[in-house]
PDB file of C-alpha atoms in Angstrom:
ATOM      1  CA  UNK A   1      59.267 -84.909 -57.858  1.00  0.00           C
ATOM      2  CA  UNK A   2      61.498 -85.256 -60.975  1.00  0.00           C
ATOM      3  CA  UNK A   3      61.432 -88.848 -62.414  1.00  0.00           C
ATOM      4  CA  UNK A   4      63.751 -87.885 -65.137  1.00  0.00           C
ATOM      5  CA  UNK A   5      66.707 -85.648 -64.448  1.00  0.00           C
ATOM      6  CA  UNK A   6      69.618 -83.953 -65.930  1.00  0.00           C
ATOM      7  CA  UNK A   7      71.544 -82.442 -63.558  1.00  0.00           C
ATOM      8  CA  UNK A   8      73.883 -80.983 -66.145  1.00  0.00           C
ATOM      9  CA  UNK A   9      71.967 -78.028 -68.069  1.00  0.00           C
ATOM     10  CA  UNK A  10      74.779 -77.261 -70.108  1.00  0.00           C
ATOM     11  CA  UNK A  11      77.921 -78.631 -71.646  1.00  0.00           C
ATOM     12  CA  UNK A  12      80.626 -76.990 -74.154  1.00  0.00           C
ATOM     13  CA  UNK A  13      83.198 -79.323 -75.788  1.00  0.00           C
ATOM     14  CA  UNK A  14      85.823 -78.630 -78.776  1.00  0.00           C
ATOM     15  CA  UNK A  15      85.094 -80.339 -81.906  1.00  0.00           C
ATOM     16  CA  UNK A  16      86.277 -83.553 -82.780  1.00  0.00           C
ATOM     17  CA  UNK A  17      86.234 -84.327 -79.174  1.00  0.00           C
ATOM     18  CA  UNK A  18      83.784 -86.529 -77.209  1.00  0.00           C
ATOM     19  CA  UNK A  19      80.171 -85.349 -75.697  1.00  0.00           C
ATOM     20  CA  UNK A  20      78.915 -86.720 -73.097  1.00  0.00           C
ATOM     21  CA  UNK A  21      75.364 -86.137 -71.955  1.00  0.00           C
ATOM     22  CA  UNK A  22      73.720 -87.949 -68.461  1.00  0.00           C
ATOM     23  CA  UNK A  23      70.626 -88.586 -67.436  1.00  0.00           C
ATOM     24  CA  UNK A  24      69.084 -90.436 -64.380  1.00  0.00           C
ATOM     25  CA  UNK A  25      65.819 -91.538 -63.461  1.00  0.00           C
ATOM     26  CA  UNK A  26      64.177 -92.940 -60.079  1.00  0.00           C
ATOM     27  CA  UNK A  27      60.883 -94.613 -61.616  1.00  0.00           C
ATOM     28  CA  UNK A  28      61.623 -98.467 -61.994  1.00  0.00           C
ATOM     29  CA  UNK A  29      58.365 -98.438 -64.485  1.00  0.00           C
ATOM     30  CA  UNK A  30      60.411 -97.246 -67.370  1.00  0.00           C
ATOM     31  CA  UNK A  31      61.142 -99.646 -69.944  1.00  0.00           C
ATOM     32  CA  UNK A  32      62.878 -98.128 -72.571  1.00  0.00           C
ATOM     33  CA  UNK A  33      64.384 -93.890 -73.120  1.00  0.00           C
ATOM     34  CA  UNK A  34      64.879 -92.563 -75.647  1.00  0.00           C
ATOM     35  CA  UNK A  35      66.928 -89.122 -76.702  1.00  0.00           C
ATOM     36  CA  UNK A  36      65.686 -86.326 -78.395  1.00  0.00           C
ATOM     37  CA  UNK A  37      68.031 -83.224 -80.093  1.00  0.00           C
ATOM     38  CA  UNK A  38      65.880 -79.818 -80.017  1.00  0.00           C
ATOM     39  CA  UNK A  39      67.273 -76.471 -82.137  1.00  0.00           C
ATOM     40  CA  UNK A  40      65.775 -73.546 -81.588  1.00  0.00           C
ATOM     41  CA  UNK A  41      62.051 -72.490 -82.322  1.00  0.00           C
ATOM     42  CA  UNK A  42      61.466 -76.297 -83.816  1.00  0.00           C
ATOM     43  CA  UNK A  43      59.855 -79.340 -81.844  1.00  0.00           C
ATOM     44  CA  UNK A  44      61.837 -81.870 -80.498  1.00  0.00           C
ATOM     45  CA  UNK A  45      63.770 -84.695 -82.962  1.00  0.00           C
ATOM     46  CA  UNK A  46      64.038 -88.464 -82.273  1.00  0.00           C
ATOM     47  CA  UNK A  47      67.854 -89.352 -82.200  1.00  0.00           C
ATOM     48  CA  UNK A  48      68.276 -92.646 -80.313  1.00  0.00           C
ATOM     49  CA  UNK A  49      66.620 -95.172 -78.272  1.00  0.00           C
ATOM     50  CA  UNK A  50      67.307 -98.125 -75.601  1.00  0.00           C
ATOM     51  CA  UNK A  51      65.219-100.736 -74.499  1.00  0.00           C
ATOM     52  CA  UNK A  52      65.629-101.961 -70.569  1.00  0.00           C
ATOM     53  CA  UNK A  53      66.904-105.068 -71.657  1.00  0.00           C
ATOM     54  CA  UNK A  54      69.807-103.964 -73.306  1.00  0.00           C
ATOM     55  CA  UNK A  55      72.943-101.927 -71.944  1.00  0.00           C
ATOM     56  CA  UNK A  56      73.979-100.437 -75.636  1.00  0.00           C
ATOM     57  CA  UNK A  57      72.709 -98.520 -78.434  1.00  0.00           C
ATOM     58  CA  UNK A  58      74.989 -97.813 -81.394  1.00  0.00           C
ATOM     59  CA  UNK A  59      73.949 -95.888 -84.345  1.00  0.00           C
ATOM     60  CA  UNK A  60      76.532 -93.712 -86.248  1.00  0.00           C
ATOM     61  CA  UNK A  61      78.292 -91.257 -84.238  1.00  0.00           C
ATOM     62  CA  UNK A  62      75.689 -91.576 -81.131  1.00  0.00           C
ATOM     63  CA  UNK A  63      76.071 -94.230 -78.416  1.00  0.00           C
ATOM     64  CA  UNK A  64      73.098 -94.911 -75.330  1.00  0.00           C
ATOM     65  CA  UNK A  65      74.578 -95.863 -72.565  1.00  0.00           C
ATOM     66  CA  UNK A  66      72.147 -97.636 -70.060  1.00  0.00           C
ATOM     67  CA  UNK A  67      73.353 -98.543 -66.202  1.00  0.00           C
ATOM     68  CA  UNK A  68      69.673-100.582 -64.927  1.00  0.00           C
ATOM     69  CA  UNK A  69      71.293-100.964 -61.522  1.00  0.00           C
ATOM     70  CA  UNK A  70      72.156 -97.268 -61.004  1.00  0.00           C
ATOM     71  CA  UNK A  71      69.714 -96.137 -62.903  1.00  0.00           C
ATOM     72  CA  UNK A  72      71.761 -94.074 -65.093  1.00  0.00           C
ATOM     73  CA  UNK A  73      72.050 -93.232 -69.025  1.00  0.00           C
ATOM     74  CA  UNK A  74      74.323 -91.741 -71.317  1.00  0.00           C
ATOM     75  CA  UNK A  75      74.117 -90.534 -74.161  1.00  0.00           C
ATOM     76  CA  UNK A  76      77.758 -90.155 -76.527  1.00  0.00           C
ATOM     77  CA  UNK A  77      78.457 -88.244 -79.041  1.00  0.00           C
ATOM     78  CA  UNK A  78      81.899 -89.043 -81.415  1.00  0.00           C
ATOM     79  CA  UNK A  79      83.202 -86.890 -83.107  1.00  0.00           C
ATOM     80  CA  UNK A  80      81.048 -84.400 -82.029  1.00  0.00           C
ATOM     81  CA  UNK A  81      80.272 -81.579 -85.141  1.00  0.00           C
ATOM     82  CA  UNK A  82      79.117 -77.779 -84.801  1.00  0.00           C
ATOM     83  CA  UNK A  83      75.850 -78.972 -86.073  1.00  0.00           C
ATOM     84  CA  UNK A  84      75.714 -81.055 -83.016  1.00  0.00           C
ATOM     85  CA  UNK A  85      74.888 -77.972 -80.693  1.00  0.00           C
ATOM     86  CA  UNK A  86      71.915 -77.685 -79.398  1.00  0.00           C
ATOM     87  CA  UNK A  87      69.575 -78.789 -76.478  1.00  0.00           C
ATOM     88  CA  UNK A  88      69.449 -82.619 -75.775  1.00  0.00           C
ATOM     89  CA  UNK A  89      66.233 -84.181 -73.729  1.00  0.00           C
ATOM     90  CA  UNK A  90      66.334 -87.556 -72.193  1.00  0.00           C
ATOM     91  CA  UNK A  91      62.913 -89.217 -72.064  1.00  0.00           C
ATOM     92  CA  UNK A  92      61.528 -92.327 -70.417  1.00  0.00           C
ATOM     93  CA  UNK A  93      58.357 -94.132 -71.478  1.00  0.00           C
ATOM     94  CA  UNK A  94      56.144 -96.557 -69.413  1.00  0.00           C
ATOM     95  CA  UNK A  95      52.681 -97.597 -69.835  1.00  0.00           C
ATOM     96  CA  UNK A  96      50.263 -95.709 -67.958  1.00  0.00           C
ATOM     97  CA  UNK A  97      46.973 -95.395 -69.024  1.00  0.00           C
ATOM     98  CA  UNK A  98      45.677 -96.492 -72.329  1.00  0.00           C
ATOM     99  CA  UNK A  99      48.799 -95.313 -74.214  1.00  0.00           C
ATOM    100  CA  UNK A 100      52.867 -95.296 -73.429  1.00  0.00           C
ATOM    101  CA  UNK A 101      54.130 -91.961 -72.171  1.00  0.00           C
ATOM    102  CA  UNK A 102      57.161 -90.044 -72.115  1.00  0.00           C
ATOM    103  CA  UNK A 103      58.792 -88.676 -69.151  1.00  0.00           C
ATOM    104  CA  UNK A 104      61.380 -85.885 -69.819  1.00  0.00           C
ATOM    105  CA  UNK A 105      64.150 -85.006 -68.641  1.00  0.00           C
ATOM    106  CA  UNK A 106      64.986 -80.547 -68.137  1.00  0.00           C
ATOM    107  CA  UNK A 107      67.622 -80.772 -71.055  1.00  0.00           C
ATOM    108  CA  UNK A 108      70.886 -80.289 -71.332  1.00  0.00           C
ATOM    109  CA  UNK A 109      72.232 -77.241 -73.540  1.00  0.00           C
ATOM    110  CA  UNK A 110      75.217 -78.616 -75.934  1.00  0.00           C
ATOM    111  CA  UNK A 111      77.775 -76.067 -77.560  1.00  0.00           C
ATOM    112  CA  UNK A 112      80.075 -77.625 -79.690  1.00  0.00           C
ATOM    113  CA  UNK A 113      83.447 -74.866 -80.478  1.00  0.00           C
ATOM    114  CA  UNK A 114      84.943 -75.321 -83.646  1.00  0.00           C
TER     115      UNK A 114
ATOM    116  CA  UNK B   1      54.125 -85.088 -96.325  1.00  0.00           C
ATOM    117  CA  UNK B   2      54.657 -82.087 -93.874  1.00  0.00           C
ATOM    118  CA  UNK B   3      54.453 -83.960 -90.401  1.00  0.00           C
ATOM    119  CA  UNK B   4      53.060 -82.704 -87.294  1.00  0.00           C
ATOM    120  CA  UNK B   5      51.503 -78.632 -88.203  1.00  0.00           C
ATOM    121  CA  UNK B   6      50.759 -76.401 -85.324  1.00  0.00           C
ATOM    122  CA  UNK B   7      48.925 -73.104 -85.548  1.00  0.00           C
ATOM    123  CA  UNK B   8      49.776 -70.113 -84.681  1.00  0.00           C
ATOM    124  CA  UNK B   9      53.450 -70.372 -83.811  1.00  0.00           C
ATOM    125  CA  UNK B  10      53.135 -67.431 -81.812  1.00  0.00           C
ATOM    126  CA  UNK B  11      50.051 -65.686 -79.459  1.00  0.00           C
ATOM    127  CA  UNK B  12      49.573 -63.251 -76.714  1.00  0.00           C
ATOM    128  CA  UNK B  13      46.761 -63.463 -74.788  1.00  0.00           C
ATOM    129  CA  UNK B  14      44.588 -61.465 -72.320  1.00  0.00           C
ATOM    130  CA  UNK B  15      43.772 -63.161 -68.677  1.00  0.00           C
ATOM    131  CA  UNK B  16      40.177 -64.813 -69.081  1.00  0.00           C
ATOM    132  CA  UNK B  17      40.498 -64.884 -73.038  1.00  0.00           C
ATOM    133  CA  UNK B  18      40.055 -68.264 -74.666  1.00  0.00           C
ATOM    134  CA  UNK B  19      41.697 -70.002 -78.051  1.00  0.00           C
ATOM    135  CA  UNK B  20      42.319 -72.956 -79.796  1.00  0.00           C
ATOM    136  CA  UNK B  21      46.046 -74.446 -80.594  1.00  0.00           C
ATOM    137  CA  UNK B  22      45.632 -76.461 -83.804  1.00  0.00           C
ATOM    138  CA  UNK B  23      47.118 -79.126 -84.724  1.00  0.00           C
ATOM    139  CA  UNK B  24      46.842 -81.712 -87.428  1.00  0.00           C
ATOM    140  CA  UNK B  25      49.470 -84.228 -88.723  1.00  0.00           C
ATOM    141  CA  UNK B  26      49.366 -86.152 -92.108  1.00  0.00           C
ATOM    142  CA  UNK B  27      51.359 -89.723 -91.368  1.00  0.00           C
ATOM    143  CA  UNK B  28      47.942 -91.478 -90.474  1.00  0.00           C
ATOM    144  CA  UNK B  29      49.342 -92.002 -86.660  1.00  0.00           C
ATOM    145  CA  UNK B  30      46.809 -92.710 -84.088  1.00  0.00           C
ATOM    146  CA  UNK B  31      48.162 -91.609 -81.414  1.00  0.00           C
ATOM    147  CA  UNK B  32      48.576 -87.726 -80.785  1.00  0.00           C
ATOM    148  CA  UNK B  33      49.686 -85.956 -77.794  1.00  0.00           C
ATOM    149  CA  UNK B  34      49.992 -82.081 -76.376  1.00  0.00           C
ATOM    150  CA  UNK B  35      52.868 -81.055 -74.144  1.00  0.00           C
ATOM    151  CA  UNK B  36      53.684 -77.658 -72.509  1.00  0.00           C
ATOM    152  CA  UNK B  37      57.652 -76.893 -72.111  1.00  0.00           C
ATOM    153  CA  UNK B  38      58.060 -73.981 -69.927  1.00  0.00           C
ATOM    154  CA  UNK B  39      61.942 -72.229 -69.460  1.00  0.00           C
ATOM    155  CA  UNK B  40      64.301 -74.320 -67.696  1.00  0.00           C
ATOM    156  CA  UNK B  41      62.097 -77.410 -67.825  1.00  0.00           C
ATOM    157  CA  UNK B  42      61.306 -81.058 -69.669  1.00  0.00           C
ATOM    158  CA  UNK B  43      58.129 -80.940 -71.865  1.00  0.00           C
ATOM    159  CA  UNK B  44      55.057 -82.017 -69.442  1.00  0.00           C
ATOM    160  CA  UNK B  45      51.836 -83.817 -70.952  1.00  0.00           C
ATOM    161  CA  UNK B  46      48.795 -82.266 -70.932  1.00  0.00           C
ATOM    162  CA  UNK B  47      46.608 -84.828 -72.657  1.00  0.00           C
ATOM    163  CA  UNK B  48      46.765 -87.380 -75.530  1.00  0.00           C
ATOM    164  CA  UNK B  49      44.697 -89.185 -77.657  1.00  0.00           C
ATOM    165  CA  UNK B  50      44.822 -92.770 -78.819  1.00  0.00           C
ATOM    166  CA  UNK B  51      42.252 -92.480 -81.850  1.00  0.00           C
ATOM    167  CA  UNK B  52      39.592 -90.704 -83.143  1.00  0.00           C
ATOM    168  CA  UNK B  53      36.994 -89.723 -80.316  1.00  0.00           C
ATOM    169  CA  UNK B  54      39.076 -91.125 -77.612  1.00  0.00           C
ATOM    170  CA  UNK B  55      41.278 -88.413 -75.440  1.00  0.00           C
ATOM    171  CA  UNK B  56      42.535 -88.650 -72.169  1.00  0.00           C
ATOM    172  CA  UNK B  57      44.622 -86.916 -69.149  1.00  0.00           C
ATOM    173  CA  UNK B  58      48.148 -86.481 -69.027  1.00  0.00           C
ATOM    174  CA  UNK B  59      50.183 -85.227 -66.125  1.00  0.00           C
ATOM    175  CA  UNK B  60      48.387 -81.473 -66.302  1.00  0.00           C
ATOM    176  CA  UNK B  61      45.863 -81.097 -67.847  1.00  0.00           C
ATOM    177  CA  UNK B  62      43.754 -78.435 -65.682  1.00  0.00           C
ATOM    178  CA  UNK B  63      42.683 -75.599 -67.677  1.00  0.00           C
ATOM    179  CA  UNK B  64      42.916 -77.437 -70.791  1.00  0.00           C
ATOM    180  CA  UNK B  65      40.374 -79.246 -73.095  1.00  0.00           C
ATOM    181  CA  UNK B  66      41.204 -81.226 -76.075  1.00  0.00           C
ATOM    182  CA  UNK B  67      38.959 -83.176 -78.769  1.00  0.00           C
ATOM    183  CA  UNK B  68      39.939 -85.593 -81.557  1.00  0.00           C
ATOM    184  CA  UNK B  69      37.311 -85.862 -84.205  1.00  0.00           C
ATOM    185  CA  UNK B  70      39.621 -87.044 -86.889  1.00  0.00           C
ATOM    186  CA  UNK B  71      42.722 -88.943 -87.338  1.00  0.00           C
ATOM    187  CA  UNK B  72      44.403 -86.166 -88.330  1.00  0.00           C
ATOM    188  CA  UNK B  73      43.396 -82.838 -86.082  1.00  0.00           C
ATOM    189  CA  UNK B  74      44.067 -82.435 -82.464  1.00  0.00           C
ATOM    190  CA  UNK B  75      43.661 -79.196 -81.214  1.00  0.00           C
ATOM    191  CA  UNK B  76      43.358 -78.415 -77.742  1.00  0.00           C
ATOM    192  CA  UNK B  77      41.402 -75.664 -76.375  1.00  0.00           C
ATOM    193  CA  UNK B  78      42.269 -72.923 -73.289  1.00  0.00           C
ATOM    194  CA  UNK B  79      39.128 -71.456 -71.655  1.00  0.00           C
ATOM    195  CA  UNK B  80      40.106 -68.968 -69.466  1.00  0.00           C
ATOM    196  CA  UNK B  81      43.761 -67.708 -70.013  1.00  0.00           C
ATOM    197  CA  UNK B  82      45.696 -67.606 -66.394  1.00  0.00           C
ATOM    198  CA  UNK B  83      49.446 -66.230 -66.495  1.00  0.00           C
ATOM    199  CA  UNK B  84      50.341 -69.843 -65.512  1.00  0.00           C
ATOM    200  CA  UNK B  85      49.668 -70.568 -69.150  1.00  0.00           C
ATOM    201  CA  UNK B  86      52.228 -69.104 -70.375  1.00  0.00           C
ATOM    202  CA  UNK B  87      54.413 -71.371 -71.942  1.00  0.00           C
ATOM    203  CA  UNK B  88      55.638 -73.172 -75.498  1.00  0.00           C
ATOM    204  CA  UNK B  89      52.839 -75.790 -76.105  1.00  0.00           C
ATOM    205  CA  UNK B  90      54.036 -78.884 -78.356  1.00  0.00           C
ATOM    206  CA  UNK B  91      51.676 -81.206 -80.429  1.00  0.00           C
ATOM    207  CA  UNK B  92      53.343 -84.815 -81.202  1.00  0.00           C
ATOM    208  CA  UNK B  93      52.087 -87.845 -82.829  1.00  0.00           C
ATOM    209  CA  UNK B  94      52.845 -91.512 -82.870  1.00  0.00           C
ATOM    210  CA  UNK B  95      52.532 -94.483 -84.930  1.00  0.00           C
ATOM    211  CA  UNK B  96      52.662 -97.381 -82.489  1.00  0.00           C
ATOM    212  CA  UNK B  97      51.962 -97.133 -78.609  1.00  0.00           C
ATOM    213  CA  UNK B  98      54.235-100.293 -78.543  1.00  0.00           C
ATOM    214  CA  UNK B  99      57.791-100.596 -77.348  1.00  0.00           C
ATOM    215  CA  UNK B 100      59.084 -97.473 -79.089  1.00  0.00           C
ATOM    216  CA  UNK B 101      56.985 -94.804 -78.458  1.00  0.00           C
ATOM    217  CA  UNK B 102      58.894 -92.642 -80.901  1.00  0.00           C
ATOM    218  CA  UNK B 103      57.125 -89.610 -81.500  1.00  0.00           C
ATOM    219  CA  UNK B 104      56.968 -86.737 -83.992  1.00  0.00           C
ATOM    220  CA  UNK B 105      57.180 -83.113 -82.661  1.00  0.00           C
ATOM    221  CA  UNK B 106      55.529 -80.297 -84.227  1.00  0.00           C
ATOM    222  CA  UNK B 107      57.267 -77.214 -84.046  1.00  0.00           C
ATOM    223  CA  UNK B 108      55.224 -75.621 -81.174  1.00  0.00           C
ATOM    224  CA  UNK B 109      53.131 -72.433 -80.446  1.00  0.00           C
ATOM    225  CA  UNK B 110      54.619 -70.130 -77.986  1.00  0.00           C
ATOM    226  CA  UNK B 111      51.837 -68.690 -75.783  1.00  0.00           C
ATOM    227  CA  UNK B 112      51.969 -65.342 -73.245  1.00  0.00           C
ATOM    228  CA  UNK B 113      49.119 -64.628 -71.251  1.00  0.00           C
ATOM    229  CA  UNK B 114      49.118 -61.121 -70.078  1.00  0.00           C
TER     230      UNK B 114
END
């Protein structure tokens, strides 16, 4: 059963325009997500993070979105760039254990046309 | 500082072989974790470690064995190759198992098992 999900795998938008990447989760556990950018044959990269307790994330041209009730995130992307492209993971971390782990989500491809 | 190193980035192997996926990061982080990504899917824990000598289960860890002698090595060990293995295997590490769980991806090591 899929605690993270993105039901989108793939997403092409013209540049200059708006991304927008979702993500939902079912596990009330989670406390905070966070969004990772992956090109390919390299590891994941950090990009953003939200805490629980807060419903926005700002940082440059990225924006988290978090809906608690509907368990829902976004993740937004303006202007989006060329460089932008490539495959987006939403994760979700909770305690379990004797460390915090991340949940991810399948990933969701983004192709940005010039 | 190079980050999070995996070794090799690439191996076929033979059903019932066994190897070793190093791994070894120099940013003094405690906490280190493996993950498999296989196509189509979010990157699934396999174990983690939070310090030297301590290691424990993630969400799939069968077939897998994993030590932590040092702060900076983590390799984790495959004992008897099964197709299912096949897969891109990810070592991270993290500085904090606080709120932001933030952690550093090495590139990975993309496994077959034949």
């Amino acid at each position: 059963d899929q605690q993270v999900k993105q039901n989108s795998p793939s997403l092409s938008v013209q540049e200059g325009r708006i991304s927008i990447l979702n993500c939902d989760y079912t596990n009330s556990m989670f406390d905070y997500f966070l969004w990772y950018k992956k090109y390919p044959a390299e590891g994941p990269t950090f990009l953003i993070s939200i805490s629980s307790i807060k419903d926005k994330n700002e940082d440059g041209r990225f924006t988290v979105f978090l809906n608690k009730s509907a368990k829902h995130l976004s993740l937004h992307i303006v202007p989006s760039q060329p460089g932008d492209s490539a495959v987006y993971f939403c994760a979700a971390s909770e305690l379990r254990g004797s460390a915090r782990q991340l949940t991810f989500g399948s990933g969701t491809q983004l192709t940005v046309l010039p | 500082n190079a980050g999070v190193t995996q070794t090799p980035k690439f191996r076929i192997l033979k059903i019932g072989q066994s190897m070793t996926l190093q791994c070894t990061q120099d940013m003094n982080h405690n906490y280190m974790y493996w993950y498999r990504q296989d196509p189509g899917m979010g990157l699934k824990l396999i174990y983690y470690s939070v310090g030297a000598g301590i290691t424990d289960k993630g969400e799939v860890p069968n077939g897998y064995n994993v030590s932590r002698s040092t702060t900076e090595d983590f390799p984790l060990r495959l004992e008897l190759a099964a197709p299912s293995q096949t897969s891109v295997y990810f070592c991270a590490s993290s500085p904090l198992a606080g709120v932001y769980n933030e952690q550093f991806f090495g590139p990975g090591t993309r496994l077959t098992v034949l």
